[in-house]
mmCIF file of C-alpha atoms in Angstrom:
data_model
loop_
_atom_site.group_PDB
_atom_site.id
_atom_site.type_symbol
_atom_site.label_atom_id
_atom_site.label_comp_id
_atom_site.label_asym_id
_atom_site.label_seq_id
_atom_site.Cartn_x
_atom_site.Cartn_y
_atom_site.Cartn_z
ATOM 1 C CA MET F 1 148.036 129.024 155.881
ATOM 2 C CA ARG F 2 147.327 126.715 152.890
ATOM 3 C CA GLU F 3 150.414 125.080 151.438
ATOM 4 C CA LEU F 4 151.203 126.097 147.886
ATOM 5 C CA PRO F 5 151.295 123.186 145.431
ATOM 6 C CA SER F 6 154.651 121.983 144.218
ATOM 7 C CA ASP F 7 155.660 122.122 140.570
ATOM 8 C CA ALA F 8 154.771 118.434 140.155
ATOM 9 C CA GLY F 9 151.415 118.939 141.840
ATOM 10 C CA ALA F 10 150.697 121.943 139.677
ATOM 11 C CA ALA F 11 151.511 119.913 136.592
ATOM 12 C CA ASP F 12 149.129 117.174 137.716
ATOM 13 C CA MET F 13 146.365 119.684 138.289
ATOM 14 C CA HIS F 14 147.065 121.215 134.902
ATOM 15 C CA ALA F 15 146.869 117.784 133.252
ATOM 16 C CA GLN F 16 143.555 117.100 134.935
ATOM 17 C CA THR F 17 142.019 120.246 133.506
ATOM 18 C CA ARG F 18 143.379 119.838 130.008
ATOM 19 C CA HIS F 19 143.496 116.912 127.608
ATOM 20 C CA ARG F 20 145.180 116.355 124.306
ATOM 21 C CA ARG F 21 142.849 115.906 121.310
ATOM 22 C CA GLY F 22 143.768 116.036 117.640
ATOM 23 C CA GLY F 23 147.352 117.112 118.374
ATOM 24 C CA ARG F 24 146.451 120.196 120.436
ATOM 25 C CA ASP F 25 145.514 121.045 124.012
ATOM 26 C CA ASP F 26 141.849 121.835 124.690
ATOM 27 C CA MET F 27 140.091 122.717 127.889
ATOM 28 C CA ALA F 28 138.177 119.726 129.280
ATOM 29 C CA VAL F 29 134.839 121.511 129.539
ATOM 30 C CA PRO F 30 131.762 119.343 130.123
ATOM 31 C CA PRO F 31 129.170 119.557 127.342
ATOM 32 C CA ALA F 32 126.655 122.295 127.940
ATOM 33 C CA GLU F 33 123.059 121.398 128.572
ATOM 34 C CA PHE F 34 120.776 122.534 125.763
ATOM 35 C CA ARG F 35 118.686 125.601 126.461
ATOM 36 C CA SER F 36 116.657 127.775 124.140
ATOM 37 C CA TYR F 37 116.221 131.511 124.345
ATOM 38 C CA TYR F 38 113.945 131.893 127.370
ATOM 39 C CA GLY F 39 112.415 128.524 126.488
ATOM 40 C CA ARG F 40 110.735 129.943 123.404
ATOM 41 C CA GLN F 41 109.839 127.952 120.298
ATOM 42 C CA ILE F 42 112.156 128.206 117.325
ATOM 43 C CA LEU F 43 109.568 127.063 114.792
ATOM 44 C CA LYS F 44 105.987 128.152 114.568
ATOM 45 C CA THR F 45 103.407 125.458 115.157
ATOM 46 C CA PRO F 46 101.736 124.417 111.868
ATOM 47 C CA VAL F 47 98.487 126.247 111.265
ATOM 48 C CA TRP F 48 96.922 123.136 109.732
ATOM 49 C CA ASN F 49 94.045 121.629 111.666
ATOM 50 C CA TRP F 50 92.487 118.166 111.850
ATOM 51 C CA MET F 51 91.243 118.462 108.267
ATOM 52 C CA ILE F 52 94.768 117.891 106.967
ATOM 53 C CA ALA F 53 95.078 114.677 108.984
ATOM 54 C CA ALA F 54 91.710 113.586 107.584
ATOM 55 C CA TYR F 55 92.968 114.469 104.107
ATOM 56 C CA LEU F 56 96.013 112.247 104.618
ATOM 57 C CA PHE F 57 93.785 109.331 105.616
ATOM 58 C CA SER F 58 91.096 109.689 102.964
ATOM 59 C CA GLY F 59 93.629 110.104 100.163
ATOM 60 C CA GLY F 60 95.396 106.926 101.224
ATOM 61 C CA LEU F 61 92.076 105.096 101.486
ATOM 62 C CA SER F 62 91.233 106.114 97.934
ATOM 63 C CA ALA F 63 94.568 104.865 96.615
ATOM 64 C CA GLY F 64 94.292 101.540 98.421
ATOM 65 C CA SER F 65 90.733 101.053 97.185
ATOM 66 C CA ALA F 66 91.749 101.747 93.583
ATOM 67 C CA LEU F 67 94.489 99.121 93.779
ATOM 68 C CA LEU F 68 92.108 96.567 95.239
ATOM 69 C CA ALA F 69 89.442 97.392 92.636
ATOM 70 C CA ALA F 70 91.875 96.676 89.813
ATOM 71 C CA GLY F 71 92.765 93.318 91.325
ATOM 72 C CA ALA F 72 89.102 92.448 91.823
ATOM 73 C CA ASP F 73 88.354 93.402 88.217
ATOM 74 C CA LEU F 74 91.133 91.232 86.823
ATOM 75 C CA THR F 75 90.141 88.228 88.952
ATOM 76 C CA GLY F 76 86.397 88.353 88.287
ATOM 77 C CA ARG F 77 85.024 89.589 91.621
ATOM 78 C CA PRO F 78 82.304 92.095 90.627
ATOM 79 C CA GLN F 79 80.996 92.963 94.099
ATOM 80 C CA LEU F 80 84.456 93.617 95.528
ATOM 81 C CA ARG F 81 85.263 95.623 92.397
ATOM 82 C CA LYS F 82 82.152 97.764 92.795
ATOM 83 C CA VAL F 83 82.707 98.428 96.488
ATOM 84 C CA SER F 84 86.332 99.374 95.915
ATOM 85 C CA ARG F 85 85.731 101.567 92.867
ATOM 86 C CA VAL F 86 82.964 103.517 94.564
ATOM 87 C CA GLY F 87 85.012 103.711 97.761
ATOM 88 C CA ALA F 88 87.968 105.090 95.812
ATOM 89 C CA LEU F 89 85.857 107.883 94.331
ATOM 90 C CA VAL F 90 84.023 108.789 97.543
ATOM 91 C CA SER F 91 87.218 108.918 99.599
ATOM 92 C CA LEU F 92 88.946 110.934 96.868
ATOM 93 C CA LEU F 93 86.145 113.501 96.947
ATOM 94 C CA ALA F 94 86.393 113.570 100.737
ATOM 95 C CA SER F 95 90.145 114.150 100.597
ATOM 96 C CA MET F 96 89.695 117.026 98.156
ATOM 97 C CA TYR F 97 87.054 118.533 100.419
ATOM 98 C CA PHE F 98 89.382 118.385 103.427
ATOM 99 C CA LEU F 99 92.319 119.789 101.466
ATOM 100 C CA VAL F 100 90.463 122.628 99.772
ATOM 101 C CA GLY F 101 88.499 123.403 102.929
ATOM 102 C CA ASP F 102 91.700 123.948 104.914
ATOM 103 C CA LEU F 103 93.086 126.455 102.411
ATOM 104 C CA GLY F 104 92.736 130.093 103.358
ATOM 105 C CA ARG F 105 91.198 130.839 99.948
ATOM 106 C CA PRO F 106 89.619 127.607 98.653
ATOM 107 C CA GLU F 107 88.446 129.273 95.451
ATOM 108 C CA ARG F 108 92.094 129.658 94.416
ATOM 109 C CA PHE F 109 92.830 125.946 94.385
ATOM 110 C CA HIS F 110 92.865 125.884 90.586
ATOM 111 C CA HIS F 111 95.895 128.201 90.624
ATOM 112 C CA MET F 112 97.999 125.179 91.622
ATOM 113 C CA LEU F 113 97.389 123.732 88.154
ATOM 114 C CA ARG F 114 98.954 126.683 86.373
ATOM 115 C CA VAL F 115 102.496 125.291 86.675
ATOM 116 C CA ALA F 116 104.199 121.914 87.023
ATOM 117 C CA LYS F 117 107.278 122.164 89.226
ATOM 118 C CA PRO F 118 109.157 118.863 89.708
ATOM 119 C CA SER F 119 111.050 120.214 92.726
ATOM 120 C CA SER F 120 107.794 120.978 94.561
ATOM 121 C CA PRO F 121 106.008 118.033 96.226
ATOM 122 C CA MET F 122 102.850 120.144 96.410
ATOM 123 C CA SER F 123 102.909 120.822 92.672
ATOM 124 C CA MET F 124 103.661 117.205 91.816
ATOM 125 C CA GLY F 125 100.984 116.002 94.211
ATOM 126 C CA THR F 126 98.431 118.222 92.529
ATOM 127 C CA TRP F 127 99.257 116.757 89.148
ATOM 128 C CA ILE F 128 99.286 113.201 90.502
ATOM 129 C CA LEU F 129 95.765 113.753 91.808
ATOM 130 C CA SER F 130 94.778 115.294 88.480
ATOM 131 C CA GLY F 131 95.968 112.165 86.684
ATOM 132 C CA TYR F 132 94.381 109.829 89.203
ATOM 133 C CA GLY F 133 90.970 111.424 89.597
ATOM 134 C CA PRO F 134 89.509 110.958 86.086
ATOM 135 C CA GLY F 135 90.327 107.245 85.984
ATOM 136 C CA ALA F 136 88.963 106.599 89.463
ATOM 137 C CA GLY F 137 85.879 108.672 88.681
ATOM 138 C CA ALA F 138 85.110 106.982 85.357
ATOM 139 C CA ALA F 139 85.456 103.500 86.863
ATOM 140 C CA ALA F 140 83.134 104.386 89.748
ATOM 141 C CA VAL F 141 80.529 106.022 87.500
ATOM 142 C CA ALA F 142 80.431 102.874 85.378
ATOM 143 C CA GLU F 143 79.550 100.889 88.503
ATOM 144 C CA LEU F 144 76.786 103.295 89.524
ATOM 145 C CA MET F 145 75.006 103.522 86.173
ATOM 146 C CA PRO F 146 71.327 102.511 86.248
ATOM 147 C CA LYS F 147 70.332 99.537 84.102
ATOM 148 C CA ARG F 148 68.441 101.690 81.609
ATOM 149 C CA LEU F 149 71.514 103.795 80.933
ATOM 150 C CA ARG F 150 73.715 100.729 80.539
ATOM 151 C CA ARG F 151 71.808 99.741 77.414
ATOM 152 C CA SER F 152 72.414 103.108 75.767
ATOM 153 C CA ARG F 153 75.389 103.993 73.612
ATOM 154 C CA LEU F 154 76.854 106.135 76.393
ATOM 155 C CA GLY F 155 76.402 103.311 78.873
ATOM 156 C CA ARG F 156 78.153 100.816 76.638
ATOM 157 C CA LEU F 157 80.984 103.285 76.143
ATOM 158 C CA LEU F 158 81.389 103.740 79.903
ATOM 159 C CA ASP F 159 81.343 99.991 80.444
ATOM 160 C CA PHE F 160 84.051 99.578 77.829
ATOM 161 C CA ALA F 161 86.184 102.345 79.368
ATOM 162 C CA ALA F 162 85.744 101.193 82.969
ATOM 163 C CA ARG F 163 88.552 98.627 82.989
ATOM 164 C CA PRO F 164 91.205 100.837 81.324
ATOM 165 C CA ALA F 165 90.189 103.721 83.583
ATOM 166 C CA GLY F 166 90.405 101.551 86.684
ATOM 167 C CA LEU F 167 93.798 100.182 85.697
ATOM 168 C CA GLU F 168 95.068 103.705 85.009
ATOM 169 C CA ALA F 169 93.928 104.810 88.454
ATOM 170 C CA ALA F 170 95.605 101.775 90.021
ATOM 171 C CA ALA F 171 98.859 102.605 88.233
ATOM 172 C CA VAL F 172 98.862 106.123 89.713
ATOM 173 C CA ALA F 173 97.571 104.999 93.127
ATOM 174 C CA PRO F 174 101.012 104.331 94.707
ATOM 175 C CA GLY F 175 101.917 107.951 93.999
ATOM 176 C CA VAL F 176 98.673 109.119 95.583
ATOM 177 C CA ALA F 177 99.374 106.969 98.639
ATOM 178 C CA SER F 178 102.925 108.206 99.186
ATOM 179 C CA TYR F 179 103.207 111.765 97.889
ATOM 180 C CA THR F 180 101.704 113.228 101.068
ATOM 181 C CA ALA F 181 104.555 111.657 103.037
ATOM 182 C CA VAL F 182 107.057 113.391 100.757
ATOM 183 C CA LEU F 183 105.127 116.624 101.150
ATOM 184 C CA LEU F 184 105.309 116.470 104.950
ATOM 185 C CA SER F 185 108.995 115.543 104.985
ATOM 186 C CA GLN F 186 109.898 118.619 102.932
ATOM 187 C CA THR F 187 108.681 120.973 105.649
ATOM 188 C CA ALA F 188 110.808 122.309 108.510
ATOM 189 C CA VAL F 189 108.787 120.341 111.087
ATOM 190 C CA PRO F 190 111.405 118.119 112.803
ATOM 191 C CA ALA F 191 109.300 114.978 113.316
ATOM 192 C CA TRP F 192 108.315 114.950 109.645
ATOM 193 C CA ARG F 193 111.602 116.090 108.147
ATOM 194 C CA GLU F 194 113.768 113.627 110.060
ATOM 195 C CA ALA F 195 111.366 110.774 109.223
ATOM 196 C CA HIS F 196 111.686 111.225 105.454
ATOM 197 C CA PRO F 197 113.155 107.723 104.832
ATOM 198 C CA TYR F 198 110.235 106.020 106.591
ATOM 199 C CA LEU F 199 107.034 108.008 106.101
ATOM 200 C CA PRO F 200 106.443 106.928 102.468
ATOM 201 C CA PHE F 201 106.515 103.269 103.522
ATOM 202 C CA ILE F 202 104.247 103.919 106.501
ATOM 203 C CA PHE F 203 101.740 105.817 104.381
ATOM 204 C CA THR F 204 101.785 103.267 101.553
ATOM 205 C CA GLY F 205 101.259 100.356 103.937
ATOM 206 C CA SER F 206 98.524 102.272 105.729
ATOM 207 C CA ALA F 207 96.789 103.015 102.423
ATOM 208 C CA ALA F 208 96.843 99.351 101.427
ATOM 209 C CA ALA F 209 95.517 98.276 104.825
ATOM 210 C CA SER F 210 92.674 100.801 104.752
ATOM 211 C CA GLY F 211 91.640 99.940 101.188
ATOM 212 C CA ALA F 212 91.613 96.268 102.109
ATOM 213 C CA GLY F 213 89.658 97.050 105.263
ATOM 214 C CA LEU F 214 86.947 98.786 103.255
ATOM 215 C CA GLY F 215 86.683 95.794 100.934
ATOM 216 C CA MET F 216 86.441 93.370 103.849
ATOM 217 C CA LEU F 217 83.809 95.532 105.509
ATOM 218 C CA LEU F 218 81.461 95.909 102.535
ATOM 219 C CA ALA F 219 82.105 93.101 100.033
ATOM 220 C CA PRO F 220 80.730 89.545 100.327
ATOM 221 C CA VAL F 221 82.944 87.099 102.178
ATOM 222 C CA SER F 222 83.112 84.891 99.092
ATOM 223 C CA GLU F 223 84.956 87.652 97.210
ATOM 224 C CA SER F 224 87.105 89.000 100.047
ATOM 225 C CA GLY F 225 90.204 86.881 99.384
ATOM 226 C CA PRO F 226 92.259 89.605 97.634
ATOM 227 C CA ALA F 227 91.257 92.118 100.297
ATOM 228 C CA ARG F 228 92.461 89.832 103.073
ATOM 229 C CA ARG F 229 95.812 89.219 101.437
ATOM 230 C CA MET F 230 96.256 92.918 100.777
ATOM 231 C CA ALA F 231 95.346 93.655 104.403
ATOM 232 C CA VAL F 232 98.109 91.410 105.715
ATOM 233 C CA ALA F 233 100.707 92.847 103.328
ATOM 234 C CA GLY F 234 99.740 96.460 104.029
ATOM 235 C CA ALA F 235 99.624 95.981 107.792
ATOM 236 C CA ALA F 236 103.025 94.258 107.800
ATOM 237 C CA LEU F 237 104.607 97.089 105.809
ATOM 238 C CA GLU F 238 103.023 99.792 107.949
ATOM 239 C CA VAL F 239 103.948 98.264 111.313
ATOM 240 C CA ALA F 240 107.486 97.312 110.252
ATOM 241 C CA ALA F 241 108.218 100.784 108.856
ATOM 242 C CA SER F 242 106.674 102.445 111.906
ATOM 243 C CA ARG F 243 108.742 100.415 114.360
ATOM 244 C CA THR F 244 111.905 101.020 112.340
ATOM 245 C CA MET F 245 111.246 104.751 112.346
ATOM 246 C CA GLU F 246 110.783 104.835 116.108
ATOM 247 C CA HIS F 247 114.080 103.027 116.734
ATOM 248 C CA ARG F 248 116.203 104.980 114.264
ATOM 249 C CA LEU F 249 115.045 108.561 114.684
ATOM 250 C CA GLY F 250 116.899 109.102 117.934
ATOM 251 C CA LEU F 251 115.926 112.213 119.851
ATOM 252 C CA VAL F 252 113.240 113.332 117.402
ATOM 253 C CA GLY F 253 111.618 109.925 117.774
ATOM 254 C CA GLU F 254 110.378 111.083 121.177
ATOM 255 C CA ALA F 255 107.728 113.092 119.348
ATOM 256 C CA TYR F 256 106.240 109.793 118.163
ATOM 257 C CA THR F 257 106.678 107.840 121.390
ATOM 258 C CA THR F 258 105.383 110.324 123.965
ATOM 259 C CA GLY F 259 102.138 112.117 124.674
ATOM 260 C CA ARG F 260 99.074 112.112 122.462
ATOM 261 C CA PRO F 261 100.894 110.976 119.279
ATOM 262 C CA HIS F 262 102.123 107.881 121.107
ATOM 263 C CA THR F 263 98.611 107.057 122.303
ATOM 264 C CA LEU F 264 97.137 107.436 118.829
ATOM 265 C CA ARG F 265 99.845 105.360 117.178
ATOM 266 C CA LYS F 266 99.771 102.687 119.876
ATOM 267 C CA TRP F 267 96.068 102.129 119.270
ATOM 268 C CA SER F 268 96.713 102.277 115.548
ATOM 269 C CA GLU F 269 99.154 99.392 115.814
ATOM 270 C CA ILE F 270 96.809 97.369 118.024
ATOM 271 C CA LEU F 271 93.907 97.786 115.602
ATOM 272 C CA THR F 272 96.029 97.223 112.501
ATOM 273 C CA VAL F 273 97.631 94.051 113.812
ATOM 274 C CA GLY F 274 94.275 92.850 115.125
ATOM 275 C CA GLY F 275 92.641 93.505 111.768
ATOM 276 C CA ALA F 276 95.392 91.644 109.923
ATOM 277 C CA VAL F 277 95.109 88.666 112.265
ATOM 278 C CA GLY F 278 91.351 88.720 111.802
ATOM 279 C CA ALA F 279 91.793 88.766 108.033
ATOM 280 C CA VAL F 280 93.646 85.470 108.301
ATOM 281 C CA ALA F 281 91.702 83.786 111.090
ATOM 282 C CA SER F 282 88.083 84.884 110.576
ATOM 283 C CA GLY F 283 87.296 82.270 107.945
ATOM 284 C CA ARG F 284 83.846 82.735 106.394
ATOM 285 C CA ASN F 285 82.321 84.441 109.421
ATOM 286 C CA ARG F 286 80.770 87.590 107.953
ATOM 287 C CA TRP F 287 80.770 89.560 111.185
ATOM 288 C CA ALA F 288 84.369 88.665 112.002
ATOM 289 C CA VAL F 289 85.539 89.693 108.539
ATOM 290 C CA ALA F 290 83.623 92.984 108.753
ATOM 291 C CA ALA F 291 84.979 93.708 112.239
ATOM 292 C CA SER F 292 88.519 93.064 111.028
ATOM 293 C CA GLY F 293 87.966 95.452 108.131
ATOM 294 C CA ALA F 294 86.643 98.138 110.463
ATOM 295 C CA ALA F 295 89.693 97.680 112.709
ATOM 296 C CA LEU F 296 92.009 98.176 109.737
ATOM 297 C CA LEU F 297 90.206 101.360 108.734
ATOM 298 C CA ALA F 298 90.357 102.750 112.266
ATOM 299 C CA GLY F 299 94.024 101.798 112.624
ATOM 300 C CA SER F 300 94.926 103.573 109.392
ATOM 301 C CA ALA F 301 93.077 106.719 110.447
ATOM 302 C CA LEU F 302 94.795 106.771 113.843
ATOM 303 C CA GLN F 303 98.189 106.335 112.176
ATOM 304 C CA ARG F 304 97.669 109.442 110.050
ATOM 305 C CA PHE F 305 96.387 111.487 112.978
ATOM 306 C CA GLY F 306 99.286 110.256 115.129
ATOM 307 C CA VAL F 307 101.890 111.299 112.562
ATOM 308 C CA PHE F 308 100.185 114.665 112.202
ATOM 309 C CA GLU F 309 100.110 115.238 115.973
ATOM 310 C CA ALA F 310 103.763 114.192 116.305
ATOM 311 C CA GLY F 311 104.756 116.887 113.838
ATOM 312 C CA VAL F 312 102.819 119.532 115.722
ATOM 313 C CA GLN F 313 104.329 118.405 119.030
ATOM 314 C CA SER F 314 107.891 118.458 117.683
ATOM 315 C CA THR F 315 107.677 122.167 116.833
ATOM 316 C CA GLN F 316 106.862 123.058 120.432
ATOM 317 C CA ASP F 317 110.210 121.939 121.886
ATOM 318 C CA PRO F 318 113.322 123.694 120.481
ATOM 319 C CA LYS F 319 115.589 120.736 121.254
ATOM 320 C CA TYR F 320 114.099 118.814 118.323
ATOM 321 C CA VAL F 321 115.343 121.587 116.036
ATOM 322 C CA VAL F 322 118.757 122.471 117.463
ATOM 323 C CA ILE F 323 120.214 119.161 118.642
ATOM 324 C CA PRO F 324 119.779 117.295 115.305
ATOM 325 C CA GLN F 325 121.414 120.265 113.560
ATOM 326 C CA ARG F 326 124.378 120.086 115.928
ATOM 327 C CA GLU F 327 124.689 116.355 115.365
ATOM 328 C CA ARG F 328 124.752 116.860 111.598
ATOM 329 C CA LEU F 329 127.418 119.548 111.929
ATOM 330 C CA ASP F 330 129.529 117.309 114.171
ATOM 331 C CA ALA F 331 129.269 114.588 111.519
ATOM 332 C CA GLY F 332 130.413 117.000 108.820
ATOM 333 C CA HIS F 333 127.017 117.373 107.128
ATOM 334 C CA PRO F 334 125.053 120.570 106.407
ATOM 335 C CA ALA F 335 122.931 121.658 109.359
ATOM 336 C CA ARG F 336 119.764 121.733 107.258
ATOM 337 C CA GLY F 337 120.170 118.138 106.143
ATOM 338 C CA ASP F 338 120.403 119.141 102.462
ATOM 339 C CA ASP F 339 122.861 116.336 101.826
ATOM 340 C CA ARG F 340 120.076 113.816 101.698
#
C-alpha cells in the first residue's frame, strides 16, 4: 500500500501547486496555448485585389514626382521639371484608374465628394486628391503644350499659372504620399492596424524614392542632382522605418517577415538600397544613373505590394487578432487599441 503523506508533506505539495500573487492565493496553472475555434479565421480576408497595391504605389509615385518637379522648377532644371510634372500627372491618373476600377460600382465614385468627414481617412483622402489633382494637372499640361499654343493668350496664361500650380501640388503631395498609410491602419487588418506608427513614414519615404527614381531614369544626367539627393533621403527614411517596424511589432511582425510578404519586402530593400548607392556612386554615367532610378522604382513598388500582402496574410491566422488584444488587456488598455 502507498504511504499517505504527512501533514508537512501535504503542506509542501500544496505550496507547490499554489503561489501567492497580489496578496491572494492563485492556482499555478501554466498559460494556455492559443487556439481558435476549429482553426477558423476571425477576420475575413480583404476583398481588395492587386489593383489596390498598384494604387498605393502609383499614388506615392505621383506625390514624389510633384515634390521633385517643384524643386527642379525653383532651381532652373527644365528637363527634370518636365519629366517630373508629366510623371506626376500620369501616375495620378493611373492611381485613380486602379482605385475606381477596384470599386464594386465605379460610377458611384463621385458620391465620396458629397461630404467631408474629418474622422474618415477615406473621406479626407478623397479631398486631398481633389486638392492635389488640379495643380498637378495644370503644371503637366503647361509642359505638354505645343509651341503654337504657347504663343496664344491661353498658352501664356497656362505658362504663368504653371509654377503656382506646381507649388500647390507639391504642398499637398506629402498628404497624398501618406494618407493611404493612415487609411490602411484604420482597418481591422492586424498587420496594418498594429503598424500605424510606422506605415506613414514607410510610404512617404517610398514615395520620395520612387519620384526620384523616375527623374533619374528619364531626365538628363546634368539635371539629376536633386533627384539623386531625394533618392538617398527617401530610401534612408523608407528602410529605417521598415526595419524599425519589423523589430517593434512583436508577434504581428511575423506577417511582414515570413512568406511572400517577406520575399517582396526583402527584394524591395535590396533594390532600394542599391538604387540609393547608385545615385551616389554612378557619377555621370547615363546608364548607371538610369539603372539606379529603375531599381528605386521597382523597390518602391515591391514595398507597397509587400505591405499589402502582409495585411492579407495577417487575417488568415487568428493569433494575430487575439493575442495582441490579450496583451493590451493585460497592460490595462482597451482591447481594440482605441487608446492610441
